[in-house]
Short mmCIF file of C-alpha atoms in Angstrom, two decimals:
data_model
loop_
_atom_site.label_atom_id
_atom_site.label_comp_id
_atom_site.label_asym_id
_atom_site.label_seq_id
_atom_site.Cartn_x
_atom_site.Cartn_y
_atom_site.Cartn_z
CA MET A 1 -0.13 0.18 -0.09
CA ASN A 2 0.34 4.97 -0.68
CA ARG A 3 0.25 3.90 0.84
CA ILE A 4 -0.05 4.55 3.74
CA LEU A 5 -4.21 6.16 4.20
CA LYS A 6 -5.38 9.09 6.48
CA ILE A 7 -9.46 8.36 5.56
CA SER A 8 -11.53 9.83 8.35
CA LEU A 9 -15.26 10.47 8.63
CA SER A 10 -18.07 11.95 11.48
CA VAL A 11 -20.61 10.03 11.44
CA PHE A 12 -23.07 12.65 12.63
CA ALA A 13 -21.86 15.38 9.73
CA ALA A 14 -22.76 12.29 7.05
CA ALA A 15 -26.00 11.21 9.03
CA ILE A 16 -27.72 12.86 6.58
CA VAL A 17 -26.58 12.06 3.17
CA ILE A 18 -26.24 8.83 4.23
CA GLY A 19 -29.32 8.60 5.05
CA VAL A 20 -30.61 9.31 1.95
CA GLY A 21 -28.14 6.62 0.22
CA LEU A 22 -29.71 4.94 2.60
CA LEU A 23 -33.00 5.25 0.99
CA MET A 24 -31.53 4.63 -3.16
CA PHE A 25 -28.92 1.48 -2.50
CA PRO A 26 -28.79 -1.05 -1.30
CA MET A 27 -27.07 -2.25 2.36
CA PRO A 28 -23.82 -4.23 1.69
CA ASP A 29 -23.90 -7.81 1.47
CA GLY A 30 -24.44 -8.68 5.29
CA PHE A 31 -26.70 -6.42 6.80
CA GLY A 32 -29.53 -7.49 8.85
CA ILE A 33 -27.90 -10.63 10.10
CA THR A 34 -30.95 -12.20 11.85
CA GLY A 35 -31.13 -15.27 13.52
CA ASN A 36 -31.93 -17.35 17.21
CA LYS A 37 -30.48 -15.99 20.46
CA ASN A 38 -29.09 -17.92 23.13
CA LYS A 39 -29.72 -17.00 27.12
CA ASP A 40 -26.55 -14.20 26.53
CA GLY A 41 -27.93 -12.47 23.61
CA ALA A 42 -25.58 -13.15 21.23
CA ILE A 43 -27.43 -14.65 17.61
CA VAL A 44 -27.24 -17.76 17.29
CA ASN A 45 -28.40 -20.15 14.04
CA ALA A 46 -30.35 -23.88 14.19
CA ASN A 47 -26.18 -25.51 14.33
CA GLY A 48 -26.17 -23.64 17.81
CA LYS A 49 -23.16 -21.28 15.92
CA THR A 50 -22.46 -18.37 17.60
CA GLN A 51 -23.42 -15.81 14.29
CA LEU A 52 -20.71 -12.97 14.13
CA HIS A 53 -20.31 -9.99 11.64
CA PHE A 54 -16.75 -8.37 10.55
CA PHE A 55 -16.29 -5.78 8.83
CA ILE A 56 -12.86 -6.26 7.39
CA PRO A 57 -10.77 -3.57 4.29
CA LYS A 58 -9.34 -5.89 1.85
CA LEU A 59 -5.72 -5.25 1.62
CA ASP A 60 -5.75 -5.36 -2.36
CA THR A 61 -8.12 -5.25 -5.56
CA THR A 62 -7.76 -8.97 -6.10
CA ASP A 63 -11.32 -10.91 -5.89
CA GLU A 64 -12.87 -11.75 -3.20
CA ILE A 65 -13.36 -15.60 -2.83
CA LEU A 66 -15.98 -17.02 -1.72
CA PRO A 67 -16.88 -19.00 1.11
CA GLU A 68 -17.19 -22.21 -0.46
CA ALA A 69 -13.56 -22.28 -1.09
CA ASP A 70 -12.32 -20.18 1.92
CA PHE A 71 -10.87 -22.79 4.03
CA ILE A 72 -10.04 -20.14 6.65
CA ARG A 73 -12.80 -19.12 7.24
CA SER A 74 -14.10 -23.28 7.22
CA TYR A 75 -11.58 -24.02 9.94
CA ILE A 76 -12.08 -20.57 11.99
CA GLU A 77 -16.40 -21.55 11.70
CA GLU A 78 -15.31 -24.95 12.86
CA GLN A 79 -12.51 -24.59 15.42
CA PHE A 80 -14.56 -21.60 16.76
CA GLN A 81 -18.23 -22.77 16.39
CA VAL A 82 -19.53 -19.74 15.04
CA ASP A 83 -21.40 -18.62 11.76
CA LEU A 84 -19.43 -15.87 10.01
CA THR A 85 -20.92 -12.61 8.26
CA ILE A 86 -17.60 -10.65 6.42
CA THR A 87 -17.51 -7.71 4.70
CA TRP A 88 -14.56 -7.07 2.84
CA LEU A 89 -14.26 -3.99 1.49
CA GLU A 90 -11.00 -1.74 0.04
CA ALA A 91 -9.60 0.46 2.79
CA ASN A 92 -10.83 4.33 0.82
CA HIS A 93 -13.98 6.82 1.02
CA GLY A 94 -16.26 3.88 0.66
CA TYR A 95 -14.95 1.87 3.55
CA ASN A 96 -16.13 4.35 5.80
CA THR A 97 -19.33 5.40 4.18
CA ALA A 98 -20.56 1.70 4.22
CA LEU A 99 -19.71 1.16 8.01
CA SER A 100 -21.18 5.02 8.53
CA SER A 101 -24.46 3.27 6.64
CA TYR A 102 -24.45 0.16 9.62
CA LEU A 103 -23.73 2.41 12.37
CA ILE A 104 -26.77 4.60 11.88
CA SER A 105 -28.87 2.19 10.99
CA ASN A 106 -28.41 1.11 14.61
CA ASN A 107 -26.87 -2.10 13.31
CA PRO A 108 -23.33 -2.37 13.38
CA PRO A 109 -20.88 -4.61 12.45
CA ASP A 110 -19.50 -7.12 15.91
CA LEU A 111 -15.98 -6.58 14.88
CA TRP A 112 -14.48 -3.69 12.50
CA LEU A 113 -11.01 -2.00 11.86
CA ASN A 114 -10.77 1.77 11.85
CA LEU A 115 -8.77 3.28 9.03
CA SER A 116 -7.26 6.64 11.26
CA ASP A 117 -7.17 8.26 14.60
CA ASP A 118 -10.42 10.11 13.63
CA ASP A 119 -12.61 7.23 13.00
CA SER A 120 -11.29 5.60 17.04
CA VAL A 121 -12.47 9.28 17.73
CA VAL A 122 -15.89 9.73 16.34
CA ALA A 123 -16.85 5.89 17.66
CA ALA A 124 -15.99 6.50 20.82
CA ASN A 125 -18.05 10.15 21.13
CA ASN A 126 -20.88 8.58 19.55
CA ASN A 127 -20.77 5.37 21.96
CA THR A 128 -20.92 2.74 18.93
CA VAL A 129 -17.77 1.06 20.26
CA ALA A 130 -17.05 -1.55 23.63
CA ASP A 131 -15.14 -1.26 26.61
CA ILE A 132 -12.83 -4.34 25.62
CA SER A 133 -10.19 -4.18 28.36
CA PHE A 134 -11.32 -7.23 30.05
CA TYR A 135 -11.08 -9.28 26.50
CA LEU A 136 -7.46 -7.21 25.47
CA THR A 137 -5.18 -9.29 28.73
CA PRO A 138 -2.57 -11.31 28.45
CA GLN A 139 -4.51 -13.77 29.56
CA HIS A 140 -7.06 -14.04 27.09
CA MET A 141 -5.18 -12.72 23.65
CA PRO A 142 -1.61 -14.29 25.16
CA ASN A 143 -0.73 -14.66 21.52
CA TYR A 144 -1.63 -11.42 20.72
CA PHE A 145 0.99 -9.65 23.77
CA ARG A 146 3.54 -12.78 23.18
CA TYR A 147 4.34 -11.45 19.11
CA TRP A 148 2.86 -8.61 18.40
CA ILE A 149 1.78 -5.54 20.79
CA SER A 150 3.25 -5.00 23.85
CA GLU A 151 1.18 -3.72 27.34
CA LYS A 152 2.47 -0.46 27.03
CA GLU A 153 1.94 -0.21 23.49
CA LEU A 154 -1.44 -0.91 24.15
CA LYS A 155 -1.58 1.37 26.56
CA GLU A 156 -0.35 4.20 25.22
CA PHE A 157 -2.54 3.29 21.99
CA GLN A 158 -6.16 4.02 23.92
CA LEU A 159 -7.98 7.36 23.96
CA PRO A 160 -7.33 9.23 27.29
CA ASN A 161 -10.00 7.43 29.88
CA SER A 162 -10.99 5.11 27.81
CA PHE A 163 -10.31 1.66 26.35
CA LEU A 164 -12.31 0.88 23.49
CA ARG A 165 -9.82 0.05 21.01
CA ALA A 166 -6.47 -1.49 20.27
CA PRO A 167 -4.17 -1.87 17.23
CA VAL A 168 -4.01 -4.82 14.39
CA PRO A 169 -0.27 -5.58 14.75
CA TYR A 170 1.70 -3.78 12.30
CA ASP A 171 4.88 -4.19 9.79
CA HIS A 172 7.82 -3.05 11.73
CA LYS A 173 9.92 -2.60 8.56
CA SER A 174 9.13 -0.33 5.66
CA TYR A 175 8.66 -0.75 2.09
CA ARG A 176 8.51 2.92 1.29
CA SER A 177 10.08 3.80 -2.31
CA TYR A 178 9.48 5.27 -5.74
CA TYR A 179 8.79 3.11 -8.52
CA ILE A 180 10.15 4.34 -12.46
CA ARG A 181 9.72 2.68 -15.82
CA LYS A 182 13.22 1.60 -16.35
CA ASP A 183 12.33 0.08 -19.80
CA TRP A 184 11.57 4.09 -20.72
CA LEU A 185 14.57 5.16 -19.00
CA ASP A 186 17.30 2.97 -21.64
CA HIS A 187 14.47 3.81 -24.51
CA LEU A 188 15.64 7.76 -23.61
CA SER A 189 19.01 6.48 -22.65
CA LEU A 190 18.51 8.26 -19.00
CA ASP A 191 19.73 7.11 -15.88
CA VAL A 192 17.76 6.18 -12.48
CA PRO A 193 17.73 9.49 -10.57
CA THR A 194 19.50 9.61 -7.75
CA ASN A 195 19.00 13.48 -7.27
CA TYR A 196 16.22 15.71 -7.15
CA GLU A 197 17.34 17.82 -9.91
CA GLN A 198 17.99 13.96 -12.39
CA TYR A 199 14.48 13.41 -11.15
CA VAL A 200 12.74 16.57 -13.13
CA GLN A 201 14.85 16.45 -15.85
CA VAL A 202 13.51 12.86 -16.56
CA LEU A 203 9.90 13.94 -15.75
CA GLN A 204 10.91 16.03 -18.03
CA ALA A 205 12.11 13.88 -20.61
CA PHE A 206 9.29 11.04 -19.97
CA THR A 207 6.76 13.92 -21.09
CA LEU A 208 8.66 15.79 -24.02
CA ASP A 209 10.79 12.38 -25.30
CA ASP A 210 7.63 9.96 -26.22
CA PRO A 211 9.51 6.95 -23.82
CA ASP A 212 7.06 4.49 -24.98
CA GLY A 213 7.83 4.80 -28.28
CA ASN A 214 4.53 5.14 -29.75
CA GLY A 215 4.89 8.25 -31.69
CA LEU A 216 2.74 10.47 -29.32
CA LYS A 217 2.71 12.57 -26.54
CA ASP A 218 0.48 11.48 -23.98
CA THR A 219 2.92 10.04 -21.14
CA TYR A 220 3.58 12.36 -17.83
CA GLY A 221 6.24 11.99 -15.34
CA PHE A 222 4.59 11.53 -11.83
CA THR A 223 1.22 10.69 -10.82
CA THR A 224 -0.56 10.18 -7.44
CA SER A 225 -4.17 11.16 -5.93
CA GLY A 226 -5.64 13.69 -4.55
CA ASN A 227 -9.13 12.35 -4.42
CA SER A 228 -10.51 16.08 -5.16
CA SER A 229 -9.63 16.84 -1.33
CA GLN A 230 -5.94 17.30 -0.01
CA LEU A 231 -2.17 17.61 -0.88
CA SER A 232 -1.66 13.79 -1.17
CA THR A 233 1.71 12.87 0.52
CA ASP A 234 3.25 11.07 -2.02
CA TRP A 235 4.83 13.66 -3.37
CA PRO A 236 8.93 14.23 -3.02
CA GLU A 237 8.96 17.86 -2.41
CA PHE A 238 8.32 17.44 1.01
CA VAL A 239 11.21 15.32 1.62
CA LYS A 240 12.93 17.55 -0.82
CA HIS A 241 12.40 19.88 2.14
CA ASP A 242 13.13 18.04 4.96
CA LEU A 243 8.81 16.91 5.60
CA ILE A 244 9.52 12.76 6.28
CA PHE A 245 6.31 10.91 6.85
CA PRO A 246 3.99 11.05 8.53
CA TYR A 247 5.84 12.60 11.53
CA TYR A 248 9.10 13.18 13.43
CA LEU A 249 11.26 15.21 16.12
CA ASN A 250 13.54 16.29 14.71
CA GLU A 251 17.32 17.19 16.50
CA SER A 252 16.20 19.99 18.76
CA GLY A 253 13.29 17.56 20.19
CA GLN A 254 10.37 19.37 18.08
CA LEU A 255 7.62 17.31 16.21
CA VAL A 256 7.19 18.20 12.14
CA ASP A 257 4.30 16.68 10.95
CA MET A 258 4.74 16.71 7.60
CA GLN A 259 1.72 18.23 6.37
CA SER A 260 1.22 21.44 8.30
CA ASP A 261 4.67 22.89 8.80
CA LEU A 262 5.85 25.86 7.83
CA ARG A 263 7.91 24.52 5.02
CA VAL A 264 5.25 23.09 3.14
CA GLU A 265 5.14 26.55 2.21
CA GLN A 266 8.48 25.81 0.02
CA VAL A 267 6.83 22.42 -0.81
CA ILE A 268 4.35 24.33 -2.94
CA GLU A 269 6.62 26.93 -4.92
CA ASP A 270 8.02 23.46 -6.33
CA LEU A 271 4.38 21.89 -6.61
CA LEU A 272 3.57 24.77 -8.31
CA HIS A 273 6.61 24.87 -10.85
CA VAL A 274 6.29 20.78 -12.04
CA ILE A 275 2.62 21.27 -12.64
CA ARG A 276 3.13 24.61 -14.51
CA LEU A 277 6.12 22.34 -16.69
CA GLY A 278 3.66 19.83 -17.26
CA VAL A 279 5.91 16.98 -16.21
CA VAL A 280 2.83 15.90 -13.86
CA ASP A 281 -0.14 13.83 -14.56
CA PRO A 282 -3.31 17.24 -14.86
CA ASP A 283 -5.74 15.32 -12.94
CA TRP A 284 -3.65 13.92 -10.44
CA PHE A 285 -5.81 16.26 -8.00
CA LEU A 286 -8.61 14.56 -9.09
CA ASN A 287 -7.44 10.78 -9.13
CA LYS A 288 -9.72 8.51 -6.71
CA ASP A 289 -8.09 5.65 -4.94
CA GLY A 290 -6.08 3.83 -6.63
CA GLN A 291 -6.65 5.84 -9.84
CA HIS A 292 -3.08 7.21 -10.26
CA ILE A 293 -1.86 3.21 -9.84
CA ASP A 294 -3.58 2.50 -12.78
CA LYS A 295 -2.87 5.12 -15.33
CA ALA A 296 0.31 3.96 -14.13
CA ILE A 297 -0.51 0.88 -15.10
CA GLN A 298 -1.46 1.66 -18.48
CA GLY A 299 1.23 3.45 -19.53
CA LYS A 300 0.10 6.67 -18.79
CA ALA A 301 3.07 7.88 -16.31
CA GLY A 302 6.12 6.90 -15.16
CA VAL A 303 7.37 7.37 -11.64
CA VAL A 304 4.77 6.91 -8.49
CA LEU A 305 4.84 6.15 -4.96
CA SER A 306 4.12 2.64 -3.25
CA GLU A 307 4.25 1.36 0.59
CA GLN A 308 4.23 -2.26 -1.01
CA LYS A 309 6.79 -5.03 -0.54
CA THR A 310 5.50 -6.38 -3.58
CA PHE A 311 4.76 -3.71 -6.05
CA ALA A 312 7.42 -4.79 -8.94
CA PHE A 313 7.59 -8.16 -7.76
CA ASP A 314 7.71 -10.53 -10.73
CA SER A 315 6.55 -13.51 -8.14
CA TYR A 316 3.23 -12.21 -7.25
CA PRO A 317 0.26 -12.78 -10.27
CA MET A 318 -1.30 -8.92 -8.93
CA SER A 319 2.03 -6.41 -8.24
CA VAL A 320 2.16 -3.54 -10.53
CA GLN A 321 4.57 -5.50 -13.07
CA ASN A 322 2.37 -7.90 -14.05
CA ARG A 323 -0.22 -5.61 -14.31
CA THR A 324 2.23 -3.42 -16.69
CA LYS A 325 2.72 -6.20 -18.59
CA GLN A 326 0.51 -7.64 -19.65
CA LEU A 327 -0.47 -4.09 -21.50
CA ASP A 328 3.29 -3.45 -22.42
CA PRO A 329 5.88 -7.10 -22.69
CA ASN A 330 8.77 -4.78 -22.04
CA ALA A 331 7.72 -2.49 -18.96
CA GLU A 332 9.95 -2.50 -16.19
CA TRP A 333 9.33 -0.08 -12.78
CA VAL A 334 12.56 -0.72 -10.33
CA PRO A 335 12.09 1.41 -7.03
CA PHE A 336 14.92 4.53 -6.77
CA ASN A 337 15.56 7.03 -3.82
CA PRO A 338 15.28 11.05 -6.02
CA PHE A 339 17.15 11.82 -2.91
CA GLY A 340 20.14 9.40 -2.67
CA HIS A 341 20.17 7.12 0.48
CA SER A 342 18.13 9.60 2.43
CA PRO A 343 14.85 8.04 4.38
CA LEU A 344 11.50 8.77 2.92
CA ARG A 345 9.43 7.32 5.95
CA ALA A 346 9.65 8.20 10.03
CA GLY A 347 9.54 4.58 11.80
CA ALA A 348 6.21 2.62 11.57
CA TYR A 349 3.26 3.14 13.83
CA PRO A 350 0.08 0.97 13.58
CA LEU A 351 -2.42 1.71 10.83
CA HIS A 352 -5.35 0.55 11.66
CA SER A 353 -7.28 0.07 14.79
CA PHE A 354 -10.18 -3.01 15.96
CA VAL A 355 -12.87 -2.81 18.24
CA PHE A 356 -15.80 -4.71 19.14
CA SER A 357 -19.64 -3.04 18.55
CA ASN A 358 -21.19 -2.12 22.23
CA MET A 359 -24.51 -4.47 20.85
CA ALA A 360 -22.46 -7.33 20.90
CA SER A 361 -23.19 -9.76 23.51
CA THR A 362 -20.53 -11.60 25.87
CA ASP A 363 -20.30 -14.20 24.29
CA GLN A 364 -19.55 -12.87 20.61
CA LYS A 365 -16.95 -11.11 22.49
CA ILE A 366 -15.63 -13.87 23.61
CA LYS A 367 -15.57 -15.92 20.35
CA MET A 368 -14.19 -12.62 18.90
CA THR A 369 -11.47 -11.99 21.23
CA GLU A 370 -10.43 -16.13 20.75
CA ILE A 371 -10.70 -15.55 17.17
CA LEU A 372 -7.76 -12.88 17.03
CA ASN A 373 -5.92 -14.55 19.40
CA TRP A 374 -6.08 -17.64 17.17
CA LEU A 375 -4.87 -15.62 14.05
CA SER A 376 -1.85 -13.64 16.39
CA SER A 377 -0.65 -17.34 16.67
CA GLU A 378 2.02 -19.27 14.80
CA GLU A 379 -0.81 -21.48 13.65
CA GLY A 380 -2.73 -18.95 12.69
CA PHE A 381 -0.24 -16.84 10.62
CA ILE A 382 1.13 -19.29 9.25
CA MET A 383 -2.22 -20.61 7.49
CA THR A 384 -3.21 -16.73 6.39
CA HIS A 385 0.34 -16.19 5.30
CA TYR A 386 0.81 -19.44 3.85
CA GLY A 387 -1.89 -21.57 3.18
CA GLN A 388 -1.79 -25.13 4.71
CA GLU A 389 0.75 -27.84 4.46
CA ASN A 390 1.95 -30.41 2.49
CA ILE A 391 -0.55 -28.49 0.36
CA HIS A 392 0.74 -24.73 0.05
CA TYR A 393 4.04 -25.55 2.29
CA LYS A 394 6.37 -27.62 3.46
CA ARG A 395 7.81 -27.50 6.55
CA THR A 396 11.42 -28.70 8.28
CA GLY A 397 11.66 -27.27 11.67
CA SER A 398 11.33 -23.70 11.45
CA THR A 399 12.08 -23.49 8.13
CA ILE A 400 8.78 -23.22 5.51
CA THR A 401 9.07 -23.84 1.61
CA GLN A 402 6.19 -22.22 -0.14
CA ILE A 403 5.11 -25.24 -2.55
CA GLN A 404 5.02 -22.92 -6.50
CA PRO A 405 1.07 -23.82 -7.70
CA PRO A 406 0.07 -25.16 -10.93
CA LYS A 407 -0.99 -22.56 -14.07
CA HIS A 408 -4.69 -23.46 -13.70
CA GLN A 409 -4.64 -24.08 -9.77
CA GLU A 410 -8.76 -24.98 -7.84
CA THR A 411 -9.96 -22.55 -6.24
CA SER A 412 -10.27 -24.34 -3.61
CA ALA A 413 -6.59 -24.19 -2.49
CA VAL A 414 -5.80 -19.99 -3.62
CA ILE A 415 -5.01 -18.84 -0.27
CA PRO A 416 -7.67 -16.67 0.40
CA THR A 417 -5.36 -13.47 1.65
CA GLN A 418 -8.51 -10.95 2.74
CA TRP A 419 -7.65 -12.99 6.45
CA GLN A 420 -4.07 -11.39 6.15
CA PHE A 421 -5.38 -8.49 7.73
CA PHE A 422 -4.39 -8.67 11.26
CA THR A 423 -0.99 -9.94 11.01
CA PRO A 424 1.94 -8.44 9.36
CA GLU A 425 4.24 -10.26 7.07
CA SER A 426 6.76 -10.92 9.85
CA PRO A 427 7.52 -15.00 10.12
CA GLU A 428 11.13 -13.35 11.33
CA VAL A 429 8.05 -13.16 14.87
CA PHE A 430 8.40 -16.94 15.12
CA GLY A 431 11.72 -17.59 14.55
CA LEU A 432 10.28 -18.81 10.96
CA THR A 433 12.69 -18.62 7.74
CA VAL A 434 10.66 -18.77 4.78
CA ASN A 435 12.06 -20.14 1.46
CA ASP A 436 9.60 -19.09 -1.50
CA PRO A 437 11.40 -20.50 -4.56
CA MET A 438 8.87 -18.12 -7.00
CA LEU A 439 11.13 -15.49 -5.81
CA THR A 440 13.29 -13.71 -8.43
CA ALA A 441 16.82 -13.04 -8.88
CA ARG A 442 14.84 -9.70 -9.03
CA ASP A 443 12.15 -9.16 -6.40
CA GLN A 444 15.10 -9.86 -3.87
CA GLY A 445 17.05 -7.35 -5.95
CA ILE A 446 14.55 -4.85 -5.20
CA LEU A 447 14.02 -6.06 -1.43
CA GLN A 448 17.17 -5.94 -1.06
CA PHE A 449 16.77 -1.56 -2.55
CA ILE A 450 13.97 -0.97 -0.89
CA THR A 451 14.85 -2.43 2.98
CA GLN A 452 17.75 -0.33 2.66
CA ILE A 453 16.13 2.86 1.86
CA PRO A 454 17.04 4.52 5.96
CA VAL A 455 14.01 5.03 8.73
CA LEU A 456 13.38 8.41 10.92
CA LYS A 457 13.33 7.23 14.03
CA GLY A 458 9.72 7.18 14.92
CA VAL A 459 7.82 8.91 17.94
CA GLY A 460 8.07 5.75 19.83
CA THR A 461 4.05 6.14 20.88
CA SER A 462 0.23 6.58 18.79
CA LEU A 463 -0.31 10.17 18.31
CA THR A 464 -4.03 9.52 20.11
CA PRO A 465 -5.85 12.98 19.43
CA PRO A 466 -7.61 14.95 22.49
CA ILE A 467 -11.21 13.00 22.54
CA ASP A 468 -13.44 16.13 22.30
CA ILE A 469 -11.37 17.76 19.42
CA SER A 470 -11.48 16.44 15.85
CA VAL A 471 -8.42 16.46 14.21
CA GLN A 472 -10.60 15.47 11.13
CA THR A 473 -11.90 19.22 11.17
CA MET A 474 -8.52 20.27 11.40
CA ARG A 475 -6.43 18.58 7.79
CA LYS A 476 -10.05 19.43 5.87
CA LYS A 477 -9.73 23.26 6.72
CA GLN A 478 -5.67 22.24 6.34
CA ASN A 479 -6.57 20.52 2.95
CA GLU A 480 -8.54 23.99 1.66
CA PHE A 481 -6.33 26.52 2.43
CA GLN A 482 -3.41 24.04 0.50
CA THR A 483 -6.24 23.39 -2.31
CA LYS A 484 -6.37 26.85 -2.75
CA LEU A 485 -2.76 28.41 -3.16
CA LEU A 486 -2.19 25.85 -5.50
CA PHE A 487 -5.68 25.95 -7.76
CA GLU A 488 -6.72 29.48 -6.64
CA GLU A 489 -3.63 31.69 -5.49
CA ARG A 490 -1.04 29.65 -7.42
CA SER A 491 0.82 31.15 -5.03
CA ALA A 492 2.08 29.99 -1.50
CA LYS A 493 3.30 33.11 0.00
CA ASN A 494 -0.25 33.24 2.21
CA TRP A 495 0.46 29.88 3.93
CA PRO A 496 2.23 30.88 6.92
CA ALA A 497 -1.13 32.98 7.63
CA TYR A 498 -3.48 30.34 6.72
CA ARG A 499 -1.20 28.09 9.30
CA ASP A 500 -1.64 30.37 11.87
CA ILE A 501 -5.77 30.20 11.51
CA LEU A 502 -5.00 26.62 11.85
CA MET A 503 -3.03 26.43 14.77
CA ASN A 504 -4.86 28.87 16.57
CA GLN A 505 -8.02 29.19 15.23
CA TYR A 506 -8.88 24.72 14.20
CA GLN A 507 -7.17 24.13 17.15
CA GLY A 508 -4.43 22.53 15.50
CA ASN A 509 -1.81 23.86 18.78
CA THR A 510 -3.83 22.11 21.42
CA ILE A 511 -3.87 18.47 18.96
CA PHE A 512 0.44 18.93 18.57
CA LYS A 513 -0.03 19.35 22.46
CA GLN A 514 -1.20 16.86 23.01
CA TYR A 515 0.82 14.74 20.52
CA TYR A 516 4.18 16.40 22.56
CA TYR A 517 2.48 14.75 25.42
CA LYS A 518 2.61 11.38 25.04
CA ILE A 519 5.32 11.55 23.22
CA ARG A 520 7.47 12.77 26.38
CA GLN A 521 5.12 10.30 28.44
CA ALA A 522 6.01 7.68 26.69
CA ASP A 523 10.04 8.13 26.27
CA PRO A 524 10.77 11.26 28.49
CA GLN A 525 14.45 10.84 26.66
CA GLN A 526 13.09 11.09 23.92
#
């Protein structure tokens, strides 16, 4: 994935719009689960299994595997005596809109993932989530705490005066990198750029010099998605001015937020320059989530940013590399850093949190706790990432050797990768070594490159906002100001004044003061 995603939606602010939508459009699959109730109030089916509804973001755009072919789902249902209804949706604005439809209709999923801190605040303020302090303990979820999240980290993740959410285990490694069409560079006899000046020259060549050789001026340099509302954090110009994704402590111990820093003035001036040159996708601001990647696959742009480890892998069927080669057999995406050996991001942090519905019964909460604990275990990790032994892999001691699937694999033998939502690809957590015969030498070179890009030290804790203040409101106004500078004023000179409004009238100072307090509380030496 950029890609790390920042999506927030206020349930009450959207209530009227979504309410009308409910009259016009059908609810997502799984809405309105019905059945008998046991003595605890949990809904059970005719076989006495507890019914559960999970609302989960999809990891990629691959088609969802049908329930009858999902061997992981079948195992969970049998092992924990549950009947699962699962709504899988891509992690974008549509995900939050669909989730809000459930919440407004007072029929929430039993478990769902929040895509941002502000989503958690909204849910907490609207009393839609349950206190999980009894369930989220080393006693009830030993694997979660043993392998993934410490008690200290869980405590720091909580909103003020509450215990309503928990971090989804996350990958501590960074795969953030820019990618470029190496075949285009070769066609134009250019080298992979290693500094910003070379990068801009390549953008010009990709736009003006027919890099794909089709005789048309139908290509651009860089592209990203602005969702018609914001300045994407993918732009290299942030890194040029030492604004590293997403935030970090500088040498003076001050918190630097890349999106609202004073140096955004210089970022916007540089953006205006490349936009005036006409070397970036002219529709970048209008692109919705993922549309810029589609354009890259279609050969419309030659530079993008990605956080996905397998972005350019030969061995991953749905990689951008393979999808581009379907249209252009000569296509080759390679990672690069337009700033030499400079970092492109700060330390990793939890992307998502999970919550239980306050309408879920005790029995349902226990079942969900057991399932999440299993997903956190070595058995659960191996099954969700590598499949079934002797079908998808062979194991010798601590070594997992994946079995190359046949070209025409039966659907029932396909690993349902959506179940990887709860654990990252980190076999080292369990002391496992994974041999993948499908991983090419080129893939290994890509992995070595992107994992060697330096990473700034993270802030050491989750930056949860004050419970009574909406970060979303501040960010929305921030985006409005930055959009105004780009498209109306066409100058960044007023950014300091606009930033002053954000900090004082939209409680930016209060938000960042809370963030700084949390950082110091977690590590007084920071």
